[in-house]
Short mmCIF file of C-alpha atoms and ligand atoms in Angstrom, two decimals:
data_model
loop_
_atom_site.label_atom_id
_atom_site.label_comp_id
_atom_site.label_asym_id
_atom_site.label_seq_id
_atom_site.Cartn_x
_atom_site.Cartn_y
_atom_site.Cartn_z
CA MET A 1301 135.90 152.41 89.01
CA GLY A 1302 138.17 150.42 89.73
CA ARG A 1303 136.52 146.77 87.02
CA LYS A 1304 138.83 146.75 84.31
CA ALA A 1305 136.72 147.85 81.09
CA LYS A 1306 136.00 145.06 78.54
CA PHE A 1307 135.12 146.88 75.30
CA ASN A 1308 134.77 143.65 72.10
CA ASP A 1309 136.66 145.30 68.88
CA GLU A 1310 133.43 143.94 66.61
CA VAL A 1311 130.51 146.02 66.52
CA ALA A 1312 127.19 144.93 66.07
CA VAL A 1313 126.35 143.59 62.26
CA SER A 1314 123.64 145.01 60.59
CA GLY A 1315 121.09 142.69 58.30
CA PRO A 1316 122.02 142.31 54.75
CA GLY A 1317 121.25 145.45 52.85
CA ARG A 1318 119.85 144.69 49.31
CA LYS A 1319 122.91 144.33 47.20
CA ALA A 1320 124.66 141.91 50.02
CA ARG A 1321 121.29 139.55 49.81
CA LYS A 1322 121.93 139.74 45.83
CA GLN A 1323 125.59 138.87 46.69
CA LYS A 1324 126.04 134.81 47.24
CA ASP A 1325 127.50 134.11 50.61
CA PRO A 1326 131.07 134.42 51.25
CA VAL A 1327 132.85 130.68 51.33
CA PHE A 1328 134.50 130.36 54.66
CA GLN A 1329 137.36 127.25 55.42
CA LYS A 1330 134.49 125.31 58.20
CA ASP A 1331 137.75 125.40 60.92
CA GLN A 1332 138.22 129.04 60.50
CA THR A 1333 134.55 130.24 61.39
CA ASP A 1334 134.69 127.94 64.35
CA ASN A 1335 137.48 129.52 65.62
CA GLU A 1336 136.70 133.12 65.12
CA LYS A 1337 133.48 133.23 66.70
CA THR A 1338 132.74 132.90 70.98
CA LEU A 1339 131.37 129.45 71.66
CA SER A 1340 129.80 128.98 74.62
CA HIS A 1341 130.89 126.35 77.01
CA ARG A 1342 128.27 124.11 75.49
CA GLN A 1343 129.58 125.09 71.53
CA LYS A 1344 133.02 124.55 72.44
CA LYS A 1345 132.45 121.30 73.93
CA ARG A 1346 130.44 120.17 70.64
CA ALA A 1347 133.07 121.28 68.74
CA VAL A 1348 135.69 119.24 70.18
CA LYS A 1349 133.40 116.87 69.85
CA ARG A 1350 132.84 117.55 65.86
CA ASN A 1351 136.55 117.23 65.18
CA ILE A 1352 137.88 114.81 67.96
CA LYS A 1353 134.91 112.42 65.41
CA LYS A 1354 136.24 114.25 62.31
CA LEU A 1355 139.82 112.52 63.11
CA GLU A 1356 138.90 109.64 63.60
CA GLY A 1357 136.93 109.24 60.65
CA LYS A 1358 139.85 110.51 58.90
CA LYS A 1359 142.36 108.39 60.01
CA ASN A 1360 139.82 105.49 59.93
CA LYS A 1361 139.32 106.83 55.80
CA GLU A 1362 143.03 106.38 55.65
CA THR A 1363 143.85 103.28 57.06
CA PRO A 1364 141.29 100.99 57.15
CA VAL A 1365 140.92 98.20 60.31
CA LYS A 1366 143.01 95.69 60.01
CA LYS A 1367 142.22 92.36 60.86
CA PRO A 1368 144.18 90.43 63.31
CA ARG A 1369 146.98 89.07 62.20
CA ILE A 1370 148.44 85.67 63.38
CA SER A 1371 151.34 85.58 61.18
CA LYS A 1372 154.75 85.50 63.48
CA ASP A 1373 156.46 87.98 60.86
CA GLU A 1374 153.68 90.62 60.74
CA ILE A 1375 153.77 90.70 64.42
CA GLU A 1376 156.99 91.68 64.19
CA SER A 1377 156.06 94.32 61.86
CA ASP A 1378 153.73 95.94 63.66
CA ASP A 1379 156.08 95.68 66.70
CA SER A 1380 158.26 98.16 64.70
CA ASP A 1381 155.81 100.64 63.62
CA LYS A 1382 154.85 100.85 67.13
CA ASN A 1383 158.44 102.05 67.94
CA GLU A 1384 158.60 104.81 65.10
CA ASP A 1385 155.30 106.13 65.87
CA SER A 1386 156.41 106.20 69.70
CA ASP A 1387 153.88 109.67 69.85
CA GLY A 1388 151.06 107.24 69.83
CA SER A 1389 148.60 109.11 68.09
CA ASP A 1390 149.39 107.54 64.33
CA ASN A 1391 147.39 105.63 62.74
CA SER A 1392 148.35 102.45 62.91
CA GLU A 1393 148.30 102.47 67.21
CA SER A 1394 144.63 102.41 66.26
CA SER A 1395 144.85 99.46 64.02
CA THR A 1396 146.54 96.62 66.14
CA GLU A 1397 143.98 98.12 69.28
CA LEU A 1398 141.20 96.24 70.63
CA PRO A 1399 137.91 97.66 70.64
CA ILE A 1400 138.13 98.76 74.03
CA GLU A 1401 141.67 99.73 74.14
CA ARG A 1402 140.60 102.58 71.88
CA GLN A 1403 137.30 103.77 73.69
CA ASN A 1404 139.58 103.76 76.64
CA ARG A 1405 142.34 105.97 74.07
CA GLN A 1406 138.88 107.78 73.53
CA LEU A 1407 138.25 108.58 77.10
CA LYS A 1408 141.40 109.67 78.23
CA GLN A 1409 141.71 111.93 74.73
CA LYS A 1410 137.82 113.72 75.50
CA LYS A 1411 139.22 114.22 79.45
CA ASN A 1412 142.11 115.95 78.28
CA GLU A 1413 140.34 117.52 76.03
CA ASP A 1414 137.66 118.78 78.71
CA LYS A 1415 140.33 119.38 81.20
CA ILE A 1416 141.72 122.18 78.65
CA LEU A 1417 138.33 123.37 77.52
CA GLU A 1418 138.20 124.00 80.94
CA GLU A 1419 141.14 125.55 82.38
CA ALA A 1420 140.42 127.79 78.92
CA GLU A 1421 137.88 129.25 80.63
CA THR A 1422 137.69 129.48 83.94
CA LYS A 1423 141.35 131.52 82.75
CA GLU A 1424 139.15 133.69 80.42
CA MET A 1425 136.68 134.03 83.50
CA VAL A 1426 138.62 135.82 85.97
CA GLU A 1427 140.93 137.70 83.45
CA GLN A 1428 136.66 139.27 82.76
CA CYS A 1429 136.12 139.60 86.62
CA VAL A 1430 139.53 140.57 86.94
CA PHE A 1431 139.03 143.68 89.42
CA GLU A 1432 141.88 146.67 88.82
CA PHE A 1433 142.97 148.53 91.68
CA PRO A 1434 142.14 151.87 91.59
CA SER A 1435 145.30 154.46 91.10
CA GLU A 1436 146.29 157.26 93.67
CA GLU A 1437 144.32 159.60 91.77
CA GLU A 1438 141.09 157.31 90.90
CA LEU A 1439 141.01 157.78 95.50
CA LYS A 1440 141.11 161.14 95.43
CA GLU A 1441 137.50 161.53 93.50
CA PRO A 1442 134.54 161.01 94.67
CA THR A 1443 132.61 158.07 93.97
CA ASN A 1444 128.64 157.54 93.90
CA LEU A 1445 127.43 154.64 96.67
CA LYS A 1446 126.82 152.59 93.96
CA ASP A 1447 130.44 152.68 92.51
CA ILE A 1448 131.53 152.20 96.11
CA GLN A 1449 129.51 148.97 96.67
CA SER A 1450 130.22 146.96 93.47
CA ARG A 1451 134.29 148.00 94.71
CA ILE A 1452 133.29 146.36 98.21
CA HIS A 1453 131.38 143.43 96.31
CA ASP A 1454 135.07 142.86 93.96
CA VAL A 1455 137.60 143.48 96.70
CA ILE A 1456 135.75 141.18 98.53
CA MET A 1457 136.39 138.76 95.80
CA VAL A 1458 140.20 138.99 95.82
CA LEU A 1459 139.90 138.85 99.03
CA ASN A 1460 138.33 135.49 98.82
CA ASP A 1461 140.81 134.43 96.59
CA PHE A 1462 143.75 136.24 97.04
CA LYS A 1463 146.80 134.47 95.08
CA LYS A 1464 144.67 133.94 91.73
CA LEU A 1465 143.43 137.51 91.80
CA ARG A 1466 145.23 139.63 93.55
CA ASP A 1467 147.04 142.92 91.63
CA VAL A 1468 150.56 141.80 92.21
CA ASN A 1469 152.28 145.04 92.86
CA LYS A 1470 149.32 145.72 95.67
CA SER A 1471 148.83 143.87 99.78
CA ARG A 1472 146.44 141.97 101.21
CA GLY A 1473 146.81 144.97 103.53
CA ASP A 1474 145.97 147.40 100.40
CA TYR A 1475 143.18 146.28 99.86
CA LEU A 1476 141.74 145.60 103.47
CA GLU A 1477 142.42 149.17 103.78
CA LEU A 1478 140.62 150.27 100.70
CA LEU A 1479 137.80 147.49 102.04
CA THR A 1480 137.30 149.98 105.18
CA THR A 1481 137.31 153.23 104.05
CA ASP A 1482 134.68 151.78 100.91
CA LEU A 1483 132.99 149.73 104.12
CA CYS A 1484 132.76 153.70 106.21
CA ALA A 1485 131.42 154.96 103.12
CA TYR A 1486 128.67 152.78 102.42
CA TYR A 1487 128.20 151.82 105.85
CA ASN A 1488 128.34 155.14 107.14
CA TYR A 1489 130.85 154.29 110.61
CA ASN A 1490 133.59 155.41 111.24
CA ARG A 1491 137.09 154.32 110.52
CA PHE A 1492 138.05 152.72 114.53
CA LEU A 1493 134.64 150.87 114.32
CA MET A 1494 134.45 149.05 111.54
CA SER A 1495 138.34 148.58 111.67
CA THR A 1496 137.02 146.89 115.03
CA LEU A 1497 133.97 145.02 113.36
CA MET A 1498 136.52 143.75 110.45
CA GLN A 1499 138.58 141.86 112.84
CA ILE A 1500 135.65 140.30 114.66
CA PHE A 1501 133.95 139.08 111.08
CA PRO A 1502 135.98 137.75 108.47
CA VAL A 1503 135.84 139.16 104.83
CA SER A 1504 133.44 137.12 103.61
CA GLU A 1505 131.10 137.66 106.68
CA ILE A 1506 131.94 141.38 107.57
CA GLN A 1507 128.77 142.96 104.94
CA GLU A 1508 126.24 140.12 105.55
CA TYR A 1509 126.68 141.60 109.75
CA LEU A 1510 126.36 145.13 108.24
CA ASP A 1511 123.03 144.14 106.06
CA GLY A 1512 122.26 142.60 109.26
CA SER A 1513 122.28 145.58 111.74
CA GLU A 1514 121.05 148.24 109.12
CA THR A 1515 117.96 146.23 109.41
CA GLN A 1516 115.27 147.05 112.47
CA ARG A 1517 114.67 144.15 113.71
CA PRO A 1518 110.46 142.46 114.41
CA MET A 1519 108.68 144.08 116.96
CA THR A 1520 108.13 141.33 119.74
CA ILE A 1521 106.26 141.03 122.85
CA ARG A 1522 106.80 139.00 126.32
CA VAL A 1523 103.76 137.60 127.94
CA ASN A 1524 103.35 139.09 131.60
CA THR A 1525 102.93 134.99 133.34
CA LEU A 1526 101.55 137.03 136.59
CA LYS A 1527 98.36 138.03 134.93
CA THR A 1528 97.57 135.85 131.53
CA LYS A 1529 98.81 132.55 129.22
CA ARG A 1530 100.05 133.10 125.61
CA ARG A 1531 97.46 131.74 124.20
CA ASP A 1532 94.77 133.68 126.15
CA LEU A 1533 97.01 137.19 125.00
CA ALA A 1534 97.16 135.91 121.70
CA GLN A 1535 93.39 135.25 121.05
CA SER A 1536 92.74 138.94 121.92
CA LEU A 1537 95.41 140.25 120.14
CA ILE A 1538 94.13 138.40 117.43
CA ASN A 1539 90.59 139.58 117.83
CA ARG A 1540 91.91 143.34 117.30
CA GLY A 1541 93.46 142.83 114.04
CA VAL A 1542 97.42 141.86 115.16
CA ASN A 1543 98.84 139.58 112.79
CA LEU A 1544 101.36 137.52 115.10
CA ASP A 1545 103.01 134.44 115.80
CA PRO A 1546 105.55 132.42 118.53
CA ILE A 1547 108.75 134.00 118.61
CA GLY A 1548 110.16 130.97 118.04
CA LYS A 1549 110.47 127.36 119.83
CA TRP A 1550 113.07 128.24 122.28
CA THR A 1551 111.04 130.86 124.43
CA LYS A 1552 107.07 129.81 125.74
CA ILE A 1553 105.56 134.10 126.10
CA GLY A 1554 107.21 135.41 123.23
CA LEU A 1555 105.00 136.20 120.37
CA VAL A 1556 106.22 138.06 117.00
CA ILE A 1557 104.32 140.87 115.70
CA TYR A 1558 103.98 141.68 111.77
CA SER A 1559 101.34 143.90 111.27
CA SER A 1560 98.56 145.64 114.31
CA GLN A 1561 95.84 147.76 113.32
CA VAL A 1562 96.67 149.48 116.69
CA PRO A 1563 99.60 150.70 118.71
CA MET A 1564 100.78 148.24 120.43
CA GLY A 1565 101.52 149.80 123.13
CA ALA A 1566 98.15 151.54 123.57
CA THR A 1567 95.90 148.43 123.32
CA PRO A 1568 93.88 147.94 126.40
CA GLU A 1569 95.83 144.29 126.85
CA TYR A 1570 99.28 146.55 127.29
CA LEU A 1571 97.97 148.92 129.71
CA ALA A 1572 96.40 145.73 132.13
CA GLY A 1573 99.51 145.66 132.18
CA GLN A 1574 99.14 141.47 130.14
CA TYR A 1575 102.71 141.63 128.52
CA ILE A 1576 105.34 144.29 127.61
CA LEU A 1577 107.38 145.35 124.64
CA GLN A 1578 110.34 144.21 124.28
CA GLY A 1579 113.10 142.84 122.16
CA ALA A 1580 113.67 138.98 121.15
CA SER A 1581 117.31 138.72 122.64
CA SER A 1582 116.43 140.29 125.65
CA PHE A 1583 114.64 136.83 126.78
CA LEU A 1584 118.35 135.47 127.09
CA PRO A 1585 119.98 136.55 129.64
CA VAL A 1586 116.78 136.32 132.40
CA MET A 1587 116.49 133.10 130.42
CA ALA A 1588 120.14 132.04 131.35
CA LEU A 1589 120.13 133.72 134.91
CA ASP A 1590 117.24 130.82 135.44
CA PRO A 1591 115.59 132.81 138.50
CA LYS A 1592 113.64 130.43 140.78
CA GLU A 1593 110.99 131.52 143.49
CA ASN A 1594 111.63 132.13 146.67
CA GLU A 1595 115.46 133.01 145.88
CA ARG A 1596 117.06 136.49 146.43
CA ILE A 1597 118.00 138.34 143.14
CA LEU A 1598 119.52 141.13 142.57
CA ASP A 1599 119.69 143.22 138.98
CA MET A 1600 122.10 145.79 139.20
CA ALA A 1601 121.50 148.36 135.86
CA ALA A 1602 117.79 147.60 135.65
CA ALA A 1603 116.56 150.61 134.06
CA PRO A 1604 114.36 150.67 131.97
CA GLY A 1605 113.23 147.08 133.95
CA GLY A 1606 112.22 144.86 130.74
CA LYS A 1607 114.47 141.80 132.44
CA ALA A 1608 113.94 143.14 135.88
CA SER A 1609 110.33 142.09 135.07
CA HIS A 1610 110.67 139.30 133.78
CA ILE A 1611 113.22 138.50 136.48
CA ALA A 1612 110.10 139.03 138.82
CA ALA A 1613 107.70 136.81 136.52
CA ALA A 1614 109.60 133.81 136.83
CA MET A 1615 109.94 133.80 140.24
CA LYS A 1616 106.23 133.91 139.70
CA ASN A 1617 106.28 136.83 142.54
CA THR A 1618 107.71 135.31 145.04
CA GLY A 1619 111.00 136.19 146.76
CA ILE A 1620 112.69 139.91 146.78
CA LEU A 1621 113.98 141.48 143.92
CA PHE A 1622 116.60 144.10 143.63
CA ALA A 1623 115.77 146.38 140.70
CA ASN A 1624 118.46 148.84 141.06
CA ASP A 1625 120.44 151.69 138.41
CA VAL A 1626 122.52 154.70 139.15
CA ASN A 1627 120.52 156.27 137.27
CA GLN A 1628 117.38 158.61 139.35
CA GLU A 1629 115.51 159.37 136.14
CA ARG A 1630 115.38 156.26 134.15
CA LEU A 1631 114.51 154.28 137.09
CA LYS A 1632 110.82 156.14 136.80
CA ALA A 1633 110.55 154.18 133.84
CA VAL A 1634 110.69 150.67 135.78
CA ILE A 1635 108.68 151.87 138.49
CA GLY A 1636 106.13 152.61 135.67
CA ASN A 1637 106.35 149.48 134.12
CA PHE A 1638 106.31 147.80 137.40
CA HIS A 1639 102.87 148.93 138.21
CA ARG A 1640 101.67 148.32 135.47
CA LEU A 1641 102.67 144.74 135.50
CA GLY A 1642 101.30 143.89 139.08
CA ILE A 1643 104.93 142.95 140.18
CA VAL A 1644 105.29 143.25 144.36
CA ASN A 1645 108.14 141.28 144.94
CA SER A 1646 110.26 143.72 144.65
CA VAL A 1647 112.60 146.87 145.72
CA ILE A 1648 113.64 149.62 143.04
CA CYS A 1649 116.44 151.36 144.07
CA ASN A 1650 119.76 153.79 143.04
CA HIS A 1651 122.73 153.26 144.12
CA ASP A 1652 126.65 153.09 141.70
CA GLY A 1653 126.36 149.03 141.73
CA ARG A 1654 130.13 149.24 142.14
CA LYS A 1655 129.41 150.08 145.66
CA MET A 1656 126.60 147.57 145.97
CA PRO A 1657 128.73 144.86 147.82
CA SER A 1658 129.08 147.23 150.93
CA ILE A 1659 125.53 148.08 150.57
CA MET A 1660 124.15 144.20 150.53
CA LYS A 1661 125.62 141.45 149.75
CA GLY A 1662 124.29 137.90 149.77
CA PHE A 1663 122.02 137.63 146.87
CA ASP A 1664 121.09 133.58 145.47
CA ARG A 1665 121.73 135.40 142.18
CA VAL A 1666 122.82 138.40 140.39
CA LEU A 1667 121.66 140.19 136.91
CA LEU A 1668 124.14 142.40 135.21
CA ASP A 1669 123.37 143.73 132.39
CA ALA A 1670 125.67 146.47 131.66
CA PRO A 1671 126.22 150.05 130.46
CA CYS A 1672 127.79 149.72 127.28
CA THR A 1673 128.46 150.97 123.66
CA GLY A 1674 125.36 149.46 122.01
CA THR A 1675 127.32 147.68 118.75
CA GLY A 1676 124.55 145.09 118.96
CA VAL A 1677 121.93 147.43 117.91
CA VAL A 1678 122.62 150.07 115.81
CA ALA A 1679 119.97 149.73 114.24
CA LYS A 1680 117.53 151.08 116.79
CA ASP A 1681 120.08 153.62 117.36
CA PRO A 1682 122.46 154.48 114.03
CA SER A 1683 124.68 156.83 116.30
CA VAL A 1684 126.88 154.33 117.67
CA LYS A 1685 127.98 153.94 114.38
CA THR A 1686 129.73 157.05 114.46
CA ASN A 1687 129.66 158.17 117.76
CA LYS A 1688 131.77 155.32 119.44
CA ASP A 1689 135.59 155.84 119.57
CA GLU A 1690 137.92 153.68 121.22
CA ILE A 1691 138.13 155.93 124.10
CA ASP A 1692 134.03 154.87 124.79
CA VAL A 1693 135.56 151.15 124.03
CA GLN A 1694 138.09 152.02 127.05
CA ARG A 1695 135.72 153.65 129.11
CA CYS A 1696 132.98 150.72 129.15
CA CYS A 1697 135.37 147.86 129.42
CA THR A 1698 136.36 149.37 133.04
CA LEU A 1699 133.44 150.52 134.11
CA GLN A 1700 132.45 146.77 132.64
CA ARG A 1701 134.70 144.89 134.66
CA GLU A 1702 134.09 147.10 138.25
CA LEU A 1703 130.61 146.26 137.85
CA LEU A 1704 131.30 142.36 136.69
CA LEU A 1705 133.15 142.01 140.33
CA ALA A 1706 130.64 143.72 142.13
CA ALA A 1707 127.62 141.65 140.43
CA ILE A 1708 130.12 138.83 141.43
CA ASP A 1709 130.76 139.30 145.27
CA CYS A 1710 126.86 139.84 145.59
CA VAL A 1711 126.50 136.58 145.24
CA ASN A 1712 126.27 133.98 148.11
CA ALA A 1713 128.98 131.09 146.80
CA ARG A 1714 126.85 128.97 149.64
CA SER A 1715 123.43 129.98 148.03
CA GLU A 1716 121.53 126.20 148.51
CA SER A 1717 120.16 127.01 145.18
CA GLY A 1718 122.41 129.88 142.96
CA GLY A 1719 124.87 131.00 143.75
CA ILE A 1720 124.87 133.16 140.13
CA ILE A 1721 125.38 135.11 137.83
CA VAL A 1722 124.65 136.42 134.47
CA TYR A 1723 126.48 138.87 132.76
CA SER A 1724 125.12 140.11 129.50
CA THR A 1725 125.64 143.59 126.84
CA CYS A 1726 123.77 144.57 123.68
CA SER A 1727 127.57 144.95 122.34
CA VAL A 1728 129.40 143.10 119.78
CA LEU A 1729 132.93 143.55 120.58
CA PRO A 1730 135.49 141.50 122.38
CA GLU A 1731 136.72 143.46 124.60
CA GLU A 1732 133.47 144.81 126.37
CA ASN A 1733 132.37 140.47 126.34
CA GLU A 1734 134.91 138.23 126.53
CA TRP A 1735 137.70 140.39 127.98
CA VAL A 1736 135.72 141.33 130.85
CA VAL A 1737 134.52 137.19 131.92
CA ASP A 1738 137.81 136.81 131.00
CA TYR A 1739 139.09 139.54 134.00
CA ALA A 1740 136.33 138.27 136.06
CA LEU A 1741 137.57 134.64 136.01
CA ARG A 1742 141.13 135.76 137.20
CA LYS A 1743 139.83 137.70 139.60
CA ARG A 1744 137.43 135.48 141.72
CA ASP A 1745 136.71 132.11 142.85
CA VAL A 1746 134.38 131.98 139.55
CA LYS A 1747 133.96 129.08 136.41
CA LEU A 1748 131.58 130.04 133.63
CA ILE A 1749 129.07 127.24 133.05
CA PRO A 1750 126.93 126.47 130.35
CA THR A 1751 123.91 129.44 129.43
CA GLY A 1752 120.86 126.39 128.88
CA LEU A 1753 120.24 128.52 126.01
CA ASP A 1754 119.91 126.03 123.14
CA PHE A 1755 121.51 128.61 120.69
CA GLY A 1756 123.89 131.94 119.95
CA GLU A 1757 127.39 131.38 118.98
CA GLU A 1758 130.44 130.31 120.46
CA GLY A 1759 132.31 133.31 122.38
CA PHE A 1760 135.41 133.62 121.51
CA THR A 1761 138.76 132.09 122.71
CA ASN A 1762 141.29 134.06 120.77
CA TYR A 1763 140.48 137.78 119.38
CA ARG A 1764 144.03 139.13 118.04
CA HIS A 1765 146.65 138.49 119.48
CA HIS A 1766 144.47 137.85 123.02
CA ARG A 1767 144.04 134.48 124.64
CA PHE A 1768 140.87 133.66 126.72
CA HIS A 1769 140.50 130.78 128.85
CA PRO A 1770 138.83 127.94 127.17
CA SER A 1771 135.97 128.65 128.92
CA LEU A 1772 135.01 131.70 127.35
CA LYS A 1773 133.17 129.11 124.91
CA LEU A 1774 130.75 128.00 127.40
CA THR A 1775 129.32 131.78 126.48
CA ARG A 1776 126.76 132.88 123.76
CA ARG A 1777 126.85 135.19 120.77
CA PHE A 1778 124.05 136.32 119.19
CA TYR A 1779 123.96 138.29 115.86
CA PRO A 1780 121.23 139.86 114.02
CA HIS A 1781 122.41 138.28 110.02
CA VAL A 1782 122.30 135.15 112.19
CA HIS A 1783 119.54 135.00 114.37
CA ASN A 1784 117.46 137.65 113.18
CA MET A 1785 117.84 139.85 116.29
CA ASP A 1786 119.84 142.51 118.37
CA GLY A 1787 123.66 141.86 118.60
CA PHE A 1788 124.11 140.26 121.69
CA PHE A 1789 126.52 138.41 124.34
CA VAL A 1790 125.79 136.37 127.40
CA ALA A 1791 127.99 135.03 130.42
CA LYS A 1792 126.90 132.67 133.45
CA PHE A 1793 128.52 131.95 135.89
CA LYS A 1794 128.76 130.17 139.46
CA LYS A 1795 130.46 131.68 141.96
CA PHE A 1796 132.39 128.99 144.39
CA SER A 1797 133.77 130.70 147.17
CA ASN A 1798 133.26 133.96 149.36
CA ILE A 1799 136.80 134.48 150.19
CA PRO A 1800 138.04 137.55 148.87
CA GLN A 1801 140.13 136.43 145.82
CA ILE A 1802 143.69 138.60 146.61
CA THR A 1803 146.44 136.25 145.66
CA LYS A 1804 144.74 135.24 141.92
CA ALA A 1805 144.77 138.93 141.14
CA ILE A 1806 149.48 138.12 141.59
CA ASP A 1807 149.63 134.69 140.48
CA ASP A 1808 147.66 135.39 137.13
CA ASN A 1809 148.55 137.02 133.59
CA GLU A 1810 148.39 140.97 134.29
CA GLU A 1811 148.33 141.52 130.68
CA ASN A 1812 145.04 141.76 130.11
CA ASP A 1813 144.67 143.98 132.84
CA ASN A 1814 145.30 146.50 131.40
CA ASN A 1815 143.61 148.97 128.45
CA CYS A 1816 140.78 146.82 126.74
CA ASP A 1817 142.50 148.23 123.70
CA GLU A 1818 146.07 148.08 123.45
C1 LIG B 1057 121.87 148.42 128.65
S1 LIG B 1057 120.95 149.06 130.42
C2 LIG B 1057 120.15 148.35 131.30
C3 LIG B 1057 118.53 147.56 130.77
C4 LIG B 1057 117.86 147.02 131.53
N1 LIG B 1057 118.56 145.52 132.49
C5 LIG B 1057 116.90 146.44 130.85
O1 LIG B 1057 116.72 145.47 130.76
O2 LIG B 1057 116.23 147.22 130.50
C6 LIG B 1057 122.31 149.67 131.21
C7 LIG B 1057 121.54 150.26 132.47
O3 LIG B 1057 122.97 150.56 133.19
C8 LIG B 1057 122.97 151.77 134.41
N2 LIG B 1057 123.88 151.58 134.96
C9 LIG B 1057 125.34 152.32 134.51
N3 LIG B 1057 126.49 152.40 134.90
C10 LIG B 1057 126.11 152.07 135.59
C11 LIG B 1057 126.66 151.83 137.88
N4 LIG B 1057 128.00 152.21 137.34
N5 LIG B 1057 125.65 151.27 138.45
C12 LIG B 1057 124.66 150.24 138.80
N6 LIG B 1057 123.47 150.68 136.71
C13 LIG B 1057 124.48 151.36 135.72
C14 LIG B 1057 122.47 152.73 132.78
O4 LIG B 1057 121.21 153.96 133.74
C15 LIG B 1057 121.42 151.79 132.36
O5 LIG B 1057 119.64 152.01 132.39
#
């Protein structure tokens, strides 16, 4: 593999034989043995110290410290000595210097020696760690996962300190190519998706992200506040042998389930609709939407109904919630969930979201939890790693833009309590997130506002050669390796006008309106 083999020429020496034991120990010159041995850092330091002491001892012996002289002649003779030995290392110097000067000189000397020693050690270390770029032949040879893993580690190390560790005949691009190939093989991704992820995450973070994405997220449940309180539900579940905790300070209605003696989808509490199994990241868009009682709200892509039922609970079963989805089959799950959870303020409907503005509008708030590639949930669905290609991303991106414009058109900008649109996806690709949001900002009279979520990373304003509106910083990204939840994206808009923005589309930069993946 790529590691440079470092074979030590020395052969392990066995203990002395009978003959050898009778012989006298060979006598080596002290300095010679010291040099030949491989010393540890501390040993080397001690050796340097010893040498300094020895040198000083010699100096002292050879040139006994003279008492300060006071006659003019003597001073002159001293000066002449100094001029003769301008390298400053002679004995006469120590004879004239004050103790404090000597200490200072020794200190400087020691510092210099330490520095040289340190540099030598670093060089030695770097030489030992140097990764040798595999030859064409080596690259063709099949490699096992363990070797690939070790090469990934080595290449990342080189890329992180490229100037120092690179092979001068190889470019950064060569190393990145090799890394992409190895990451694809090790984590079983297609090249398109891996290359895209490598544009999102720096080399130093990509492995953490990929490892995080492989890990199953902890099971979490959302308490149905229409039926119970978190404390009461927790107590009932603990009594059934469930080991649980609150999810975190950021929500009062979530519990994380560490272990359970009963299936969590079949407890009497579940069947009574006291909770729903829901990933922690799914709480976020509804928290951002911040539904109010007596409002008129649309969930444009609602099946199987996790977020829609959360909205209904936040509305305390008042007002009216339209839970829509284009997929009739999936809507059956919404019906089942709503029955179980006791939701009575909702209309379940089956339209293409893109046509919604022509069917009904004037909503206070709209949630668009958009269909997406699912790149944020590969732990749940590993097929995403190999199935999703450029065309899928392009297709999603186009549909997402159309749905988002429709969602905005469904909202009443003059709503007293709202005028709010939340857009979310379970994808980490900017093509499906910032890109779509930036497009809507240019096509409609909307502005991004803070999501109200006090964690998550800022959305991108730069991605590859693209520049998005600076307010994209207000959107939030969530990552498995950072937040211990599925990869997720949330943006919150406020709508300012119900008049269609015909001119806006023409004026603004049309370049970004074309393909998502150009
Ligand atoms: C991410 S899922 C929604 C999950 C849902 N919000 C939840 O929390 O349970 C995306 C949904 O979008 C729906 N969908 C896809 N295209 C649509 C369209 N043109 N109009 C409305 N819904 C659509 C899919 O059927 C799918 O159920």
